[in-house]
Short mmCIF file of C-alpha atoms and ligand atoms in Angstrom, two decimals:
data_model
loop_
_atom_site.label_atom_id
_atom_site.label_comp_id
_atom_site.label_asym_id
_atom_site.label_seq_id
_atom_site.Cartn_x
_atom_site.Cartn_y
_atom_site.Cartn_z
CA MET A 24 -17.32 -47.77 250.49
CA PHE A 25 -17.25 -43.98 250.37
CA ASP A 26 -14.99 -42.94 247.51
CA ILE A 27 -14.73 -39.15 247.42
CA GLN A 28 -12.87 -39.06 244.10
CA GLU A 29 -15.52 -41.21 242.48
CA ILE A 30 -18.19 -38.85 243.81
CA ARG A 31 -16.32 -35.77 242.62
CA SER A 32 -15.97 -37.30 239.15
CA GLN A 33 -19.76 -37.10 238.88
CA PHE A 34 -19.64 -33.30 239.18
CA SER A 35 -17.87 -32.00 236.07
CA ILE A 36 -18.23 -28.39 237.20
CA LEU A 37 -15.88 -28.99 240.13
CA ASN A 38 -13.05 -29.80 237.76
CA GLN A 39 -12.14 -26.26 236.79
CA GLU A 40 -9.98 -23.34 237.80
CA VAL A 41 -11.34 -20.04 239.06
CA ASN A 42 -8.95 -17.09 239.09
CA GLY A 43 -6.16 -19.47 238.16
CA LYS A 44 -6.78 -21.73 241.17
CA PRO A 45 -8.67 -25.02 241.47
CA LEU A 46 -12.29 -24.26 242.35
CA VAL A 47 -13.13 -24.88 246.01
CA TYR A 48 -16.91 -24.67 246.12
CA LEU A 49 -18.09 -24.01 249.67
CA ASP A 50 -21.35 -22.20 248.98
CA ASN A 51 -23.59 -25.25 249.10
CA ALA A 52 -26.11 -23.72 251.47
CA ALA A 53 -26.90 -21.22 248.69
CA THR A 54 -27.08 -23.90 246.02
CA SER A 55 -25.40 -27.24 245.50
CA GLN A 56 -23.76 -28.40 242.31
CA LYS A 57 -25.56 -31.02 240.23
CA PRO A 58 -24.18 -34.48 239.45
CA ASN A 59 -24.05 -35.63 235.83
CA SER A 60 -26.89 -38.09 236.43
CA VAL A 61 -29.22 -35.20 237.34
CA LEU A 62 -28.11 -33.15 234.34
CA GLU A 63 -28.61 -36.19 232.11
CA ALA A 64 -32.13 -36.78 233.44
CA TYR A 65 -32.96 -33.13 232.80
CA ASN A 66 -31.39 -33.17 229.36
CA ARG A 67 -32.98 -36.45 228.41
CA TYR A 68 -36.40 -35.03 229.14
CA TYR A 69 -35.82 -32.15 226.73
CA THR A 70 -34.04 -34.17 224.06
CA GLU A 71 -36.28 -37.24 224.05
CA ILE A 72 -39.56 -36.61 225.82
CA ASN A 73 -40.55 -32.95 226.00
CA ALA A 74 -44.35 -32.81 226.07
CA ASN A 75 -46.90 -31.39 228.45
CA VAL A 76 -48.10 -33.67 231.21
CA HIS A 77 -51.53 -35.00 232.20
CA ARG A 78 -53.43 -33.62 229.24
CA GLY A 79 -52.17 -35.41 226.19
CA ILE A 80 -53.24 -38.78 224.93
CA HIS A 81 -50.12 -38.97 222.77
CA THR A 82 -47.13 -41.12 223.66
CA LEU A 83 -44.66 -38.42 224.65
CA SER A 84 -47.19 -36.74 226.90
CA GLN A 85 -47.84 -40.03 228.62
CA LEU A 86 -44.13 -40.65 229.00
CA ALA A 87 -43.61 -37.17 230.49
CA THR A 88 -46.47 -37.81 232.92
CA GLU A 89 -45.12 -41.21 233.92
CA GLU A 90 -41.62 -39.89 234.55
CA MET A 91 -42.85 -36.96 236.61
CA GLU A 92 -45.12 -39.20 238.67
CA LEU A 93 -42.26 -41.67 239.15
CA SER A 94 -40.20 -38.80 240.53
CA ARG A 95 -43.06 -37.89 242.85
CA ARG A 96 -43.03 -41.44 244.24
CA LYS A 97 -39.25 -41.30 244.72
CA ILE A 98 -39.69 -38.10 246.71
CA GLN A 99 -42.51 -39.69 248.69
CA LYS A 100 -40.14 -42.46 249.79
CA PHE A 101 -37.30 -39.99 250.31
CA ILE A 102 -39.32 -38.10 252.95
CA ASN A 103 -41.43 -41.08 254.04
CA ALA A 104 -44.77 -39.50 253.18
CA GLU A 105 -47.75 -41.79 253.53
CA HIS A 106 -49.13 -40.98 250.06
CA ASP A 107 -47.52 -39.83 246.81
CA PHE A 108 -50.26 -37.20 246.34
CA GLU A 109 -49.05 -35.47 249.50
CA VAL A 110 -45.99 -34.42 247.47
CA ILE A 111 -46.62 -31.13 245.64
CA PHE A 112 -44.09 -29.76 243.16
CA THR A 113 -43.17 -26.09 243.70
CA LYS A 114 -40.38 -23.89 242.52
CA GLY A 115 -38.67 -23.85 245.89
CA THR A 116 -38.93 -23.36 249.62
CA THR A 117 -39.99 -19.74 249.23
CA GLU A 118 -42.93 -20.67 247.05
CA GLY A 119 -43.82 -23.52 249.40
CA ILE A 120 -44.03 -21.28 252.46
CA ASN A 121 -45.92 -18.59 250.57
CA LEU A 122 -48.38 -21.21 249.33
CA ILE A 123 -48.99 -22.48 252.85
CA SER A 124 -49.35 -19.02 254.38
CA TYR A 125 -51.83 -18.13 251.65
CA ILE A 126 -54.06 -21.19 251.97
CA LEU A 127 -54.14 -20.77 255.75
CA THR A 128 -55.60 -17.26 255.48
CA SER A 129 -59.16 -18.24 256.34
CA GLU A 130 -57.96 -20.42 259.25
CA LEU A 131 -56.72 -17.41 261.21
CA LYS A 132 -58.54 -14.54 262.83
CA LYS A 133 -57.60 -11.41 264.74
CA ASP A 134 -55.34 -12.03 267.76
CA ASP A 135 -54.50 -15.60 266.76
CA GLU A 136 -50.79 -16.29 266.96
CA ILE A 137 -48.06 -17.52 264.66
CA ILE A 138 -44.84 -18.77 266.22
CA ILE A 139 -41.54 -18.60 264.36
CA SER A 140 -37.99 -18.20 265.64
CA TYR A 141 -35.03 -15.87 265.53
CA LEU A 142 -33.18 -18.41 263.42
CA GLU A 143 -35.42 -18.20 260.36
CA HIS A 144 -34.63 -17.35 256.76
CA HIS A 145 -36.50 -14.28 255.50
CA SER A 146 -38.72 -16.60 253.50
CA ASN A 147 -39.99 -18.08 256.77
CA ILE A 148 -40.58 -14.62 258.25
CA VAL A 149 -42.05 -12.34 255.59
CA PRO A 150 -44.92 -14.58 254.38
CA TRP A 151 -46.08 -14.85 258.02
CA GLN A 152 -45.88 -11.10 258.50
CA MET A 153 -48.03 -10.78 255.38
CA LEU A 154 -50.50 -13.32 256.79
CA CYS A 155 -50.63 -11.28 260.02
CA GLU A 156 -51.45 -8.20 257.98
CA ARG A 157 -54.27 -9.99 256.21
CA THR A 158 -55.80 -11.51 259.32
CA GLY A 159 -54.82 -9.41 262.34
CA ALA A 160 -52.90 -12.35 263.78
CA LYS A 161 -49.73 -11.74 265.78
CA LEU A 162 -46.23 -13.04 265.25
CA ARG A 163 -44.33 -14.46 268.22
CA VAL A 164 -40.63 -15.11 267.86
CA ILE A 165 -38.74 -17.74 269.89
CA PRO A 166 -35.45 -16.14 270.96
CA MET A 167 -32.08 -17.84 270.76
CA ASP A 168 -29.09 -17.74 273.08
CA GLU A 169 -25.49 -16.69 272.40
CA ASN A 170 -24.83 -20.09 270.79
CA GLY A 171 -27.66 -19.78 268.32
CA VAL A 172 -29.71 -22.34 270.27
CA LEU A 173 -33.44 -21.72 270.49
CA GLN A 174 -34.71 -21.04 273.99
CA LEU A 175 -37.58 -23.49 274.02
CA GLU A 176 -38.92 -22.32 277.36
CA TYR A 177 -40.33 -19.45 275.32
CA LEU A 178 -42.15 -21.92 273.09
CA ASP A 179 -43.79 -23.32 276.23
CA GLU A 180 -44.73 -19.82 277.25
CA PHE A 181 -46.07 -18.80 273.83
CA LEU A 182 -48.14 -21.92 273.08
CA SER A 183 -51.86 -21.58 273.74
CA GLU A 184 -55.22 -22.08 272.06
CA LYS A 185 -54.45 -18.92 270.12
CA THR A 186 -51.49 -20.55 268.43
CA LYS A 187 -52.53 -21.42 264.88
CA VAL A 188 -49.17 -21.84 263.18
CA VAL A 189 -45.71 -22.96 264.30
CA SER A 190 -43.20 -22.62 261.47
CA LEU A 191 -39.51 -23.33 262.04
CA ASN A 192 -36.54 -24.49 260.09
CA GLN A 193 -34.92 -27.81 260.84
CA VAL A 194 -31.45 -26.45 260.13
CA SER A 195 -30.49 -22.78 260.06
CA ASN A 196 -28.96 -21.68 256.77
CA ALA A 197 -26.96 -18.89 258.42
CA LEU A 198 -25.40 -20.89 261.25
CA GLY A 199 -26.06 -24.56 260.48
CA VAL A 200 -27.74 -25.01 263.89
CA VAL A 201 -29.96 -28.10 264.02
CA ASN A 202 -33.26 -27.51 265.82
CA PRO A 203 -34.85 -30.25 267.95
CA ILE A 204 -37.93 -30.58 265.76
CA SER A 205 -39.42 -33.65 267.43
CA GLU A 206 -39.36 -31.94 270.80
CA ILE A 207 -40.92 -28.84 269.24
CA THR A 208 -43.69 -30.78 267.50
CA SER A 209 -44.59 -32.77 270.59
CA LYS A 210 -44.74 -29.65 272.76
CA THR A 211 -46.87 -27.96 270.11
CA ARG A 212 -49.27 -30.89 269.76
CA ALA A 213 -49.69 -31.08 273.53
CA ALA A 214 -50.62 -27.42 273.90
CA SER A 215 -52.50 -26.39 270.75
CA ASP A 216 -53.97 -27.51 267.47
CA ALA A 217 -51.59 -25.34 265.46
CA TYR A 218 -50.42 -26.25 261.98
CA ILE A 219 -46.77 -27.27 262.14
CA ILE A 220 -44.59 -26.25 259.21
CA ILE A 221 -40.98 -27.30 258.82
CA ASP A 222 -38.61 -25.44 256.53
CA GLY A 223 -36.34 -28.27 255.41
CA ALA A 224 -34.27 -26.31 252.87
CA GLN A 225 -31.08 -27.04 254.82
CA SER A 226 -31.97 -30.43 256.24
CA ALA A 227 -33.19 -32.34 253.17
CA PRO A 228 -29.71 -32.23 251.56
CA HIS A 229 -28.04 -33.60 254.70
CA PHE A 230 -30.33 -35.88 256.72
CA LYS A 231 -32.77 -38.67 256.21
CA ILE A 232 -36.15 -36.95 256.41
CA ASP A 233 -39.17 -38.72 257.84
CA VAL A 234 -42.21 -36.44 257.79
CA GLN A 235 -44.33 -38.97 259.66
CA ALA A 236 -41.82 -39.37 262.48
CA LEU A 237 -41.41 -35.59 262.65
CA ASP A 238 -45.19 -35.34 262.97
CA CYS A 239 -45.33 -32.10 260.97
CA ASP A 240 -48.29 -30.94 258.87
CA PHE A 241 -46.14 -29.41 256.15
CA PHE A 242 -42.52 -29.88 255.15
CA VAL A 243 -40.95 -27.73 252.42
CA PHE A 244 -37.58 -27.83 250.69
CA SER A 245 -35.74 -26.70 247.58
CA GLY A 246 -34.48 -29.07 244.89
CA HIS A 247 -31.53 -26.86 243.98
CA LYS A 248 -29.93 -27.19 247.43
CA MET A 249 -30.02 -30.98 247.21
CA TYR A 250 -28.33 -31.62 243.86
CA ALA A 251 -31.40 -30.92 241.66
CA PRO A 252 -31.88 -28.01 239.22
CA MET A 253 -32.91 -24.50 240.16
CA GLY A 254 -36.57 -23.68 239.99
CA THR A 255 -37.54 -26.94 241.69
CA GLY A 256 -38.92 -27.61 245.13
CA VAL A 257 -41.28 -29.76 247.12
CA LEU A 258 -44.12 -29.12 249.49
CA TYR A 259 -45.31 -32.03 251.57
CA GLY A 260 -48.68 -31.63 253.27
CA LYS A 261 -50.79 -34.09 255.22
CA ARG A 262 -53.64 -35.49 253.19
CA GLU A 263 -56.56 -34.38 255.41
CA ILE A 264 -55.17 -30.86 255.59
CA LEU A 265 -54.53 -30.47 251.87
CA GLU A 266 -57.96 -31.88 251.15
CA LYS A 267 -59.60 -29.42 253.53
CA LEU A 268 -57.75 -26.21 252.66
CA PRO A 269 -58.49 -24.12 249.56
CA PRO A 270 -56.28 -24.05 246.46
CA PHE A 271 -53.47 -21.52 246.01
CA GLN A 272 -53.36 -20.54 242.34
CA GLY A 273 -56.22 -21.09 239.93
CA GLY A 274 -55.73 -22.23 236.36
CA GLY A 275 -55.21 -25.27 234.21
CA GLU A 276 -54.47 -28.68 235.74
CA MET A 277 -56.02 -27.79 239.11
CA ILE A 278 -59.71 -28.09 238.14
CA ALA A 279 -62.04 -31.05 237.88
CA THR A 280 -64.70 -29.07 235.97
CA CYS A 281 -64.75 -25.44 234.95
CA SER A 282 -67.71 -23.39 233.77
CA PHE A 283 -68.95 -19.84 234.24
CA ASP A 284 -71.40 -21.14 236.82
CA GLY A 285 -68.56 -22.40 238.93
CA THR A 286 -65.51 -24.57 239.11
CA THR A 287 -64.72 -27.71 241.04
CA TYR A 288 -61.17 -28.50 241.98
CA ALA A 289 -59.05 -31.46 241.05
CA GLY A 290 -57.95 -33.93 243.69
CA LEU A 291 -54.48 -34.03 245.16
CA PRO A 292 -51.82 -33.29 244.16
CA PHE A 293 -53.11 -31.41 241.12
CA LYS A 294 -55.29 -29.06 243.16
CA TYR A 295 -52.06 -27.35 244.21
CA GLU A 296 -50.25 -27.56 240.88
CA ALA A 297 -51.95 -25.00 238.65
CA GLY A 298 -50.46 -24.46 235.21
CA THR A 299 -47.71 -26.25 233.33
CA PRO A 300 -45.17 -27.57 235.82
CA ASN A 301 -41.38 -27.62 235.49
CA VAL A 302 -41.53 -31.16 234.15
CA GLY A 303 -37.83 -31.57 233.35
CA GLY A 304 -36.85 -30.10 236.70
CA ASN A 305 -39.35 -32.21 238.59
CA ILE A 306 -38.05 -35.36 236.89
CA ALA A 307 -34.52 -34.30 237.78
CA ILE A 308 -35.41 -34.11 241.50
CA GLY A 309 -36.05 -37.84 241.28
CA ALA A 310 -32.55 -38.27 239.82
CA ALA A 311 -31.15 -36.20 242.71
CA VAL A 312 -32.94 -38.45 245.19
CA ASP A 313 -31.40 -41.46 243.41
CA PHE A 314 -27.97 -39.84 243.70
CA ILE A 315 -28.36 -39.21 247.44
CA GLU A 316 -29.58 -42.74 248.02
CA ARG A 317 -26.76 -44.25 245.98
CA VAL A 318 -24.21 -42.41 248.12
CA GLY A 319 -26.21 -43.18 251.28
CA HIS A 320 -27.53 -40.86 253.95
CA GLU A 321 -25.17 -42.21 256.54
CA ASN A 322 -22.12 -41.69 254.33
CA ILE A 323 -23.23 -38.15 253.56
CA GLN A 324 -23.77 -37.32 257.22
CA ASN A 325 -20.51 -38.88 258.36
CA HIS A 326 -18.48 -37.16 255.70
CA GLU A 327 -20.08 -33.74 256.12
CA ASN A 328 -19.82 -33.90 259.90
CA ALA A 329 -16.15 -34.83 259.64
CA LEU A 330 -15.58 -31.87 257.31
CA LEU A 331 -17.37 -29.54 259.71
CA GLU A 332 -15.39 -30.73 262.68
CA TYR A 333 -12.11 -30.46 260.78
CA ALA A 334 -12.95 -26.97 259.49
CA GLN A 335 -14.05 -25.77 262.91
CA ARG A 336 -10.96 -27.10 264.66
CA GLN A 337 -8.60 -25.46 262.18
CA LEU A 338 -10.45 -22.18 261.97
CA LEU A 339 -10.56 -21.81 265.74
CA GLU A 340 -6.77 -21.92 265.79
CA ILE A 341 -6.79 -18.56 264.02
CA GLU A 342 -6.58 -15.89 266.69
CA GLY A 343 -9.54 -13.53 266.78
CA LEU A 344 -11.78 -15.80 264.69
CA LYS A 345 -15.27 -16.21 266.06
CA ILE A 346 -17.63 -18.96 264.91
CA TYR A 347 -21.31 -18.16 265.41
CA GLY A 348 -23.16 -21.05 266.96
CA GLU A 349 -19.82 -22.67 267.81
CA LYS A 350 -21.18 -24.76 270.68
CA ALA A 351 -24.52 -25.65 269.09
CA HIS A 352 -25.34 -28.95 267.40
CA ARG A 353 -24.74 -28.05 263.75
CA THR A 354 -24.55 -29.52 260.31
CA GLY A 355 -23.06 -28.44 257.02
CA VAL A 356 -22.23 -24.82 257.85
CA VAL A 357 -19.51 -22.82 259.56
CA SER A 358 -20.26 -19.11 259.86
CA PHE A 359 -17.54 -16.82 261.17
CA ASN A 360 -15.86 -13.43 261.33
CA LEU A 361 -12.36 -12.19 261.98
CA GLU A 362 -11.95 -9.79 264.85
CA GLY A 363 -11.51 -6.21 263.69
CA ILE A 364 -12.63 -6.97 260.15
CA GLY A 365 -16.15 -5.65 260.01
CA ILE A 366 -16.85 -6.35 256.37
CA SER A 367 -17.25 -10.04 255.63
CA SER A 368 -17.20 -9.45 251.88
CA ASP A 369 -13.57 -8.28 252.11
CA VAL A 370 -12.67 -11.76 253.33
CA GLY A 371 -14.90 -13.31 250.67
CA MET A 372 -13.12 -11.37 247.92
CA ILE A 373 -9.69 -12.53 249.02
CA LEU A 374 -10.95 -16.12 249.20
CA ASP A 375 -12.41 -15.79 245.72
CA LYS A 376 -8.98 -14.81 244.38
CA MET A 377 -7.79 -18.15 245.75
CA GLY A 378 -10.58 -20.01 243.98
CA VAL A 379 -12.64 -20.44 247.17
CA ALA A 380 -16.39 -19.74 246.82
CA VAL A 381 -18.06 -18.78 250.10
CA ARG A 382 -21.06 -16.65 250.88
CA THR A 383 -20.70 -13.40 252.79
CA GLY A 384 -23.31 -11.02 254.16
CA HIS A 385 -26.52 -11.57 256.07
CA HIS A 386 -27.61 -14.81 254.32
CA CYS A 387 -31.27 -13.65 254.20
CA THR A 388 -31.31 -13.77 258.01
CA GLN A 389 -31.01 -10.18 259.14
CA PRO A 390 -32.52 -10.83 262.61
CA ILE A 391 -29.66 -13.24 263.36
CA MET A 392 -27.14 -10.61 262.31
CA ASP A 393 -28.91 -8.02 264.47
CA PHE A 394 -28.80 -10.42 267.41
CA PHE A 395 -25.02 -10.72 267.14
CA ASP A 396 -24.76 -7.02 266.27
CA ILE A 397 -22.91 -7.67 263.02
CA ALA A 398 -23.57 -6.81 259.38
CA GLY A 399 -22.78 -10.28 258.12
CA THR A 400 -20.58 -13.36 258.36
CA VAL A 401 -18.35 -15.44 256.14
CA ARG A 402 -20.18 -18.70 255.59
CA ALA A 403 -18.56 -21.88 254.32
CA SER A 404 -21.05 -24.64 253.69
CA PHE A 405 -20.38 -28.22 252.74
CA ALA A 406 -21.71 -30.89 250.44
CA VAL A 407 -20.82 -34.52 249.98
CA TYR A 408 -18.18 -33.76 247.32
CA ASN A 409 -16.05 -31.43 249.48
CA THR A 410 -12.65 -32.63 250.69
CA PHE A 411 -10.37 -32.08 253.67
CA ASN A 412 -7.84 -30.61 251.28
CA GLU A 413 -10.40 -27.98 250.30
CA ILE A 414 -10.81 -27.07 253.97
CA ASP A 415 -7.05 -26.57 254.17
CA VAL A 416 -7.28 -24.16 251.23
CA LEU A 417 -10.10 -22.30 252.98
CA VAL A 418 -8.12 -22.03 256.21
CA GLU A 419 -5.00 -20.81 254.37
CA GLY A 420 -7.20 -18.24 252.62
CA VAL A 421 -8.67 -16.98 255.87
CA LYS A 422 -5.18 -16.64 257.35
CA LYS A 423 -4.10 -14.70 254.31
CA ALA A 424 -7.17 -12.46 254.52
CA LYS A 425 -6.36 -11.78 258.15
CA ARG A 426 -2.79 -10.75 257.27
CA MET A 427 -3.98 -8.53 254.43
CA LEU A 428 -6.87 -6.86 256.20
CA ALA A 429 -5.55 -6.56 259.76
C1 PLP B 527 -32.55 -21.28 250.84
C2 PLP B 527 -33.46 -21.28 251.98
C3 PLP B 527 -34.79 -20.85 251.84
C4 PLP B 527 -35.32 -20.31 250.53
O1 PLP B 527 -35.18 -21.26 249.51
P1 PLP B 527 -35.35 -20.85 247.98
O2 PLP B 527 -34.79 -22.02 247.25
O3 PLP B 527 -34.53 -19.60 247.78
O4 PLP B 527 -36.79 -20.62 247.74
C5 PLP B 527 -35.62 -20.94 252.94
N1 PLP B 527 -35.19 -21.40 254.11
C6 PLP B 527 -33.92 -21.83 254.29
C7 PLP B 527 -33.51 -22.38 255.62
C8 PLP B 527 -33.02 -21.78 253.23
O5 PLP B 527 -31.79 -22.19 253.40
#
């Protein structure tokens, strides 16, 4: 049974007024709210356990280590990784992609190629541009069509022995478009021995993830977009690859032995976790995984898809409203503009007065905005706790904005 009120009751923050109106939080693609169980896990760590991990012989240190490793195993199951040590804690998707692009430096040489797409977040563009600068490799960008759908014939054309990296998101944060990752990975495997990296920042909160079925080499996501605290994230990497590639940061925790004659590195996952980790946050990701599994992936998907369909149907009844990626297979996001209203933040401000939180602007995806020749969009994005009534409030707000700004 999917009981939306019961779910909402687990998110105290939702039960408040903003600008005198009940909060309607539709900025989940930027960050989700956190259920009480996640906050309690985080709090409990600091009130009852707080100690550094892996080093101490004392009881609290052992407890901290056990809880963090338990969370790692929950995440392993959550993404169906083969081994728990393939799960590396990071501070988010951005750090994950930067880590990967850094450790791949010596794998690339001049004129090798890195394939990304038009649909990427800046954090899946800029680290690759930086890697190109370091190595002389070239970036190739899969175009999209008017619906925000990737034109995969270009992938076929781009793929060759020169392709060393293919890095794409599973779901676009700006449009909510779902990319056909399995098709992309099988095409890539057939034509090259490129490393395949999936940016799962917008898919992990919504779908069941199976990194083995996806056949990717790396999969990265952010904890804070899937009900866990900020400053948390996960990098999955295949064992053989993580064992082969060099470390990212050097420091404590990541060494086996350290002397002035030389240092040997720790095994996985610690090789990639230099320094004191965000123990409380990492434990809380495990609580977020528990929350998602208690609600059930299928319930989450069904509910969020129903919200999206309902929102889209109602919004399209507003004359002059354009949804970007309208005809594409999407999840969790509706991104739109009103005809004649060039500044999306004007709409966002009126919605805010009505208690509705949406994101406006370029959503860290300027190439997508350039493609549509716009400065930004109004983006409403959904989580499991959103209701149909909240969509009604959004739609009323957009109608009001249209009247006020037209
Ligand atoms: C949010 C997001 C990122 C960046 O995540 P951070 O948590 O800010 O590091 C990368 N890619 C996509 C698709 C995102 O939605």
